[in-house]
Short mmCIF file of C-alpha atoms in Angstrom, two decimals:
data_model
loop_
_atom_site.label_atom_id
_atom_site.label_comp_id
_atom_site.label_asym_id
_atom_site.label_seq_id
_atom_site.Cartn_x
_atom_site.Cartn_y
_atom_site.Cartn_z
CA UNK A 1 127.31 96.97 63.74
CA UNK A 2 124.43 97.34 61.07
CA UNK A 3 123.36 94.62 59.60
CA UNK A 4 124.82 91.93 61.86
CA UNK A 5 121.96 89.95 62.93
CA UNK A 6 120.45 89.52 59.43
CA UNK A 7 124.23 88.01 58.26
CA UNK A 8 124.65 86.55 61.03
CA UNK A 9 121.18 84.35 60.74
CA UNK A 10 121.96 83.80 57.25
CA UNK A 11 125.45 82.46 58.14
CA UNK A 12 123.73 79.66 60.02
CA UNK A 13 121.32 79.15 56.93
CA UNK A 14 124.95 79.01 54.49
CA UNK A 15 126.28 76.48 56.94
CA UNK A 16 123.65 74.40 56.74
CA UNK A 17 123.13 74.31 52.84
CA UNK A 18 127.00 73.75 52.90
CA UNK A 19 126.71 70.95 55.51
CA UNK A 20 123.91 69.68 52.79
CA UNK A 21 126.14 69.39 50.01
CA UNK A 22 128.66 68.38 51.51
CA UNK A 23 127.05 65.23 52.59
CA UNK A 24 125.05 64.65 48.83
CA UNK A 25 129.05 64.99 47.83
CA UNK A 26 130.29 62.42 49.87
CA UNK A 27 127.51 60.11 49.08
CA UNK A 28 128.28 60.46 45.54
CA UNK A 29 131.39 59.46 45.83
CA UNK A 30 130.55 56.11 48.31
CA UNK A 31 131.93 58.15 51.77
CA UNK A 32 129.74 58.15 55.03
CA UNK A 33 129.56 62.63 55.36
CA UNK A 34 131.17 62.09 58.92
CA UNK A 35 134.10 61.57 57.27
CA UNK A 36 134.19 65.57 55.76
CA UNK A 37 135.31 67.76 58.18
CA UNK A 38 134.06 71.25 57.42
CA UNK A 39 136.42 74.24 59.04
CA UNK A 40 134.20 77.53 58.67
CA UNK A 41 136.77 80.06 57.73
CA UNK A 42 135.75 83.25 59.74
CA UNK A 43 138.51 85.50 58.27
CA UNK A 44 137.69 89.37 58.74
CA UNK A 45 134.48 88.70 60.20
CA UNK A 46 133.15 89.36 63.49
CA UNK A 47 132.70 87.60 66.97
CA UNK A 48 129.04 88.34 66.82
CA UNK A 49 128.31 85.78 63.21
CA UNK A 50 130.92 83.42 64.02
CA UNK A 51 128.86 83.28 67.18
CA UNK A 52 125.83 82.59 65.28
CA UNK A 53 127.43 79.64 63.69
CA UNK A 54 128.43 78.46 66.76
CA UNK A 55 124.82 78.45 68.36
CA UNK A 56 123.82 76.83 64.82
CA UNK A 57 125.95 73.53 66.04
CA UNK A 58 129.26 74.12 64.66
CA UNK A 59 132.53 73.62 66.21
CA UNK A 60 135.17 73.64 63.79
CA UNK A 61 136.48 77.34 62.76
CA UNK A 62 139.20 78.10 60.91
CA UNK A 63 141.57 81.59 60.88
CA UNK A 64 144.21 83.19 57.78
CA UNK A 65 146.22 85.47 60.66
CA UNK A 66 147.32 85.01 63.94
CA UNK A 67 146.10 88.19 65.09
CA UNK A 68 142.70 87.23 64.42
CA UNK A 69 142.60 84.50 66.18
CA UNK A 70 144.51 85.59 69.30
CA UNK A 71 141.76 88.64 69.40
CA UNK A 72 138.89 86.50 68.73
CA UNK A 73 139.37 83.31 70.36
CA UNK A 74 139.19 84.45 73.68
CA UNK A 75 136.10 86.18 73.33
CA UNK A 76 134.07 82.59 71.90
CA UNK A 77 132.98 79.14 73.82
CA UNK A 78 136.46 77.13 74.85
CA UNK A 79 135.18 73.91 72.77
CA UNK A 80 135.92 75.42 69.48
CA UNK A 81 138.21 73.84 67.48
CA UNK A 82 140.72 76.17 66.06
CA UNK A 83 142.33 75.37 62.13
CA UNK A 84 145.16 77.77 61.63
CA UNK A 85 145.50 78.06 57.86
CA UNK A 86 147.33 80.71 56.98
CA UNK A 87 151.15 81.45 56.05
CA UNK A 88 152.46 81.22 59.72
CA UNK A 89 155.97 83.11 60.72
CA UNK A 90 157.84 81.82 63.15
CA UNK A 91 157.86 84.88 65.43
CA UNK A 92 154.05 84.46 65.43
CA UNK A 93 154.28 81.05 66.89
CA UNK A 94 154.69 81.71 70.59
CA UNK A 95 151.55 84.44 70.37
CA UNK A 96 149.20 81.70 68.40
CA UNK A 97 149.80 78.70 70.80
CA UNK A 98 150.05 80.56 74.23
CA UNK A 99 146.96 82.35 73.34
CA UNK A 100 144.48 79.74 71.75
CA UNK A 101 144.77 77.00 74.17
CA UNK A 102 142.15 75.08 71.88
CA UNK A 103 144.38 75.62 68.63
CA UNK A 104 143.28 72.24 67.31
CA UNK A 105 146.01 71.94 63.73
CA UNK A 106 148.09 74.09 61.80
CA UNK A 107 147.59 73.09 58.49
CA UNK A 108 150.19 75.39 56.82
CA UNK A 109 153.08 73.79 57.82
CA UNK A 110 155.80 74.13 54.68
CA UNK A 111 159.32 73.90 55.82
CA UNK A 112 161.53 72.46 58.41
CA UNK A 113 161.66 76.33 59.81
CA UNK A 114 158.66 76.35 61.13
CA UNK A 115 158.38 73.10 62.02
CA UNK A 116 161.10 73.19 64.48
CA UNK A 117 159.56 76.38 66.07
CA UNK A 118 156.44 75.09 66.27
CA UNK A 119 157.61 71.44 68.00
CA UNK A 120 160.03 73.90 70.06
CA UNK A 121 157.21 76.12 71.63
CA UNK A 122 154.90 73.66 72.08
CA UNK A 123 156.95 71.70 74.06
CA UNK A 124 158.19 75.02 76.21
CA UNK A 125 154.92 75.78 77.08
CA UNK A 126 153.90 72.01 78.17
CA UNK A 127 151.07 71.50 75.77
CA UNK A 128 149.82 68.41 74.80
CA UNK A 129 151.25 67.31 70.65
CA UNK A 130 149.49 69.66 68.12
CA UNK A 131 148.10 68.38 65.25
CA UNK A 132 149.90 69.51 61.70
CA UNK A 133 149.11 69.37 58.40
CA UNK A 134 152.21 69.87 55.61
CA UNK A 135 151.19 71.99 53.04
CA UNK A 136 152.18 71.67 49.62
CA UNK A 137 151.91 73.49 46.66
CA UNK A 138 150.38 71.66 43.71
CA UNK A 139 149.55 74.68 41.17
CA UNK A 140 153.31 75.03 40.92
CA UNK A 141 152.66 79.46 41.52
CA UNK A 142 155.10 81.26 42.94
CA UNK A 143 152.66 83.30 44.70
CA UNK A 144 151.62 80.19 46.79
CA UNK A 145 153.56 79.12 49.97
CA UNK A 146 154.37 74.99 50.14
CA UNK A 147 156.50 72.43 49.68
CA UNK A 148 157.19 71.37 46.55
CA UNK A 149 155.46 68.06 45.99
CA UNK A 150 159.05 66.45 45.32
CA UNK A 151 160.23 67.99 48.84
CA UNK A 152 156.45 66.85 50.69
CA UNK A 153 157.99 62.99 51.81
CA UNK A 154 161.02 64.43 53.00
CA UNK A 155 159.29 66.90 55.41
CA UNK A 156 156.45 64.67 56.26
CA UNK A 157 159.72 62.74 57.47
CA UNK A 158 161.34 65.70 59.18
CA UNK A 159 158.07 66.25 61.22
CA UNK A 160 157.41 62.75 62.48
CA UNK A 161 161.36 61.82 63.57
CA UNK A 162 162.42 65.41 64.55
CA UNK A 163 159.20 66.73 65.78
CA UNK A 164 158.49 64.42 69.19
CA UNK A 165 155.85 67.43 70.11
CA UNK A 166 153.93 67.54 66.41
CA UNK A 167 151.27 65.34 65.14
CA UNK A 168 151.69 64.77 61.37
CA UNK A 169 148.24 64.22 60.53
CA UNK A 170 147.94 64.87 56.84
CA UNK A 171 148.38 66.99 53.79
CA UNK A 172 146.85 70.59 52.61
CA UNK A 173 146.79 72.77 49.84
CA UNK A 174 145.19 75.88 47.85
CA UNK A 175 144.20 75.43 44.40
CA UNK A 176 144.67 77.46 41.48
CA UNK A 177 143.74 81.40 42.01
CA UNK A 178 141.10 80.98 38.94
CA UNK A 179 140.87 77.13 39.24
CA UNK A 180 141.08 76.22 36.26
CA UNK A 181 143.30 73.09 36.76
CA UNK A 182 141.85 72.39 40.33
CA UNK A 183 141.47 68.69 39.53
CA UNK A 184 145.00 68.64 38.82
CA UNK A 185 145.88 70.07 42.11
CA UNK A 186 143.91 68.23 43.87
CA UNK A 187 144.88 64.42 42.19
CA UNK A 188 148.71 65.60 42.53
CA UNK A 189 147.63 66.06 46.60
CA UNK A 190 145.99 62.90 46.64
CA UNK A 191 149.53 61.38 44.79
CA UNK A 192 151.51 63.26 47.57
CA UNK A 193 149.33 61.60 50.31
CA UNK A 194 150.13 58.21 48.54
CA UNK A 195 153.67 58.84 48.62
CA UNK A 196 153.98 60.02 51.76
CA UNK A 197 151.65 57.01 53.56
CA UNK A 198 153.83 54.26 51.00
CA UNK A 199 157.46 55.80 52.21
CA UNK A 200 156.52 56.00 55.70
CA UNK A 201 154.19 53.08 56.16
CA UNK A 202 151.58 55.30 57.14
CA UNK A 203 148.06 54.21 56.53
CA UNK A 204 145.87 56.13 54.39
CA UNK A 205 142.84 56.34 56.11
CA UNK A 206 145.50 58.11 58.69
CA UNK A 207 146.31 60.83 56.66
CA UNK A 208 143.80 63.66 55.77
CA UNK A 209 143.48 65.84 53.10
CA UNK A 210 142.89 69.35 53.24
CA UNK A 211 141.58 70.47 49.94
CA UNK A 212 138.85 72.28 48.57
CA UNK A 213 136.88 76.02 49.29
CA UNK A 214 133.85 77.71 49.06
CA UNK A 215 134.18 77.32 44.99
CA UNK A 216 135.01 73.92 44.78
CA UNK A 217 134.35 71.86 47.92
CA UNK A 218 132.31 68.98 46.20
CA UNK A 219 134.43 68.13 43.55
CA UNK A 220 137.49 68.44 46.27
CA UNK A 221 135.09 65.71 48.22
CA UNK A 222 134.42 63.47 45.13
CA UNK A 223 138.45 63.23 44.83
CA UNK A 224 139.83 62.45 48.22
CA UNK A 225 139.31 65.29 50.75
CA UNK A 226 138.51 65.08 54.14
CA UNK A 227 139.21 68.28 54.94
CA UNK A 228 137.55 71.71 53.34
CA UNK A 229 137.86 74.88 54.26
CA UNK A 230 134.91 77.35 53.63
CA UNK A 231 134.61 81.32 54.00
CA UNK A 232 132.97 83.21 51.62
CA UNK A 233 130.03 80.61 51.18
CA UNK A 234 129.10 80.82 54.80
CA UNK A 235 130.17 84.20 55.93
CA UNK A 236 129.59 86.24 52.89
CA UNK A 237 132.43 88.23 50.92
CA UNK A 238 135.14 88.90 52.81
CA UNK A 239 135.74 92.86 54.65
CA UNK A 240 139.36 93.77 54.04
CA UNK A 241 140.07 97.12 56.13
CA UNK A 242 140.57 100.12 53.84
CA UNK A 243 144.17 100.82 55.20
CA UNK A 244 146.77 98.40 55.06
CA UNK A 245 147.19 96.97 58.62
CA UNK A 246 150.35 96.81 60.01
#
């Protein structure tokens, strides 16, 4: 593939100018920077860079589809540790978990549906609890998959007492397309997370949130996340196939 090992060695520079200000963001806002976890969101891109990364230090990779991940993880070091973040269907949750044995969280969790399939297969297949994330949508478009933020306590609930074989770990969501009211989406997470940690006597230092990309990542910091989720910034733009895939 031409051109890889140039991208990929300036993948490992991008990950380390994002590690950068990631930590000058947390500072600023009186956090120690181990408490940002940064997911490097390898979408489209090949083994080869995400490989890179990798042998640059990282550990924490995120994927959009679950055939990208089933085809990729196999191929990369066993210590990874897998974010799911995409829109997940239920008949794609057997393939994801019995294939990615290190699938660390699925953050997209946004109904009781998949809930229950996800608790269900991960108990059939005798793994240990996975770690979820509900997301929810804040931006209020109908484009964007979530739970309402009126709805988030009540499946936060349905997770924890119906889900022996899930984790609830925290909260996630996607900002505006154009964020222009990401602040807004972001404080209404942060509300959500208060919420959901008051109704359930959870406590908030429990509860992560998964805010904030490549365009916005420090501000997301400076307002509460723990959590971001970064592509483009470290991988370069995105390389969606010329025919649709089926």
């Amino acid at each position: 593939m031409a051109g890889t090992s140039m991208e990929a060695s300036t993948a490992a520079v991008a990950l380390r100018t994002v590690l950068h200000r990631a930590h000058q963001a947390a500072e600023k806002s009186g956090r120690l920077s181990d408490q940002i976890k940064v997911v490097a969101v390898s979408k489209t891109k090949p083994v080869s860079i995400i490989r890179q990364v990798y042998d640059a230090g990282h550990r924490v990779f995120g994927e959009n589809y679950v055939q990208e991940i089933v085809e990729k993880s196999p191929q990369l070091p066993d210590d990874i540790e897998w974010h799911f973040i995409g829109n997940l269907q239920s008949n794609k949750v057997k393939p994801l978990l019995t294939a990615v044995p290190n699938l660390f969280m699925v953050e997209s969790v946004d109904d009781e549906k998949i809930a229950n399939r996800l608790d269900h297969v991960v108990g059939s297949i005798g793994r240990k609890p996975l770690k979820v994330l509900v997301q929810v949508n804040t931006s209020g478009e109908e484009s964007k998959f979530g739970v309402e933020p009126s709805g988030c306590v009540e499946l936060v609930k349905h997770v924890k007492d119906g889900c022996p074989n899930l984790e609830f770990s925290g909260l996630m969501t996607i900002g505006m397309l154009d964020y222009t009211s990401t602040p807004e989406n972001f404080r209404t997470l942060s509300n959500c997370r208060s919420e959901v940690c008051k109704a359930l006597g959870i406590n908030e230092n429990q509860c992560e949130l998964s805010m904030g990309m490549s365009g916005d990542f420090e501000q997301a910091i400076e307002m509460g996340s723990t959590i971001i989720r970064i592509g483009s910034t470290i991988f370069g733009a995105r390389e969606y196939p010329k025919k649709t895939e089926n």
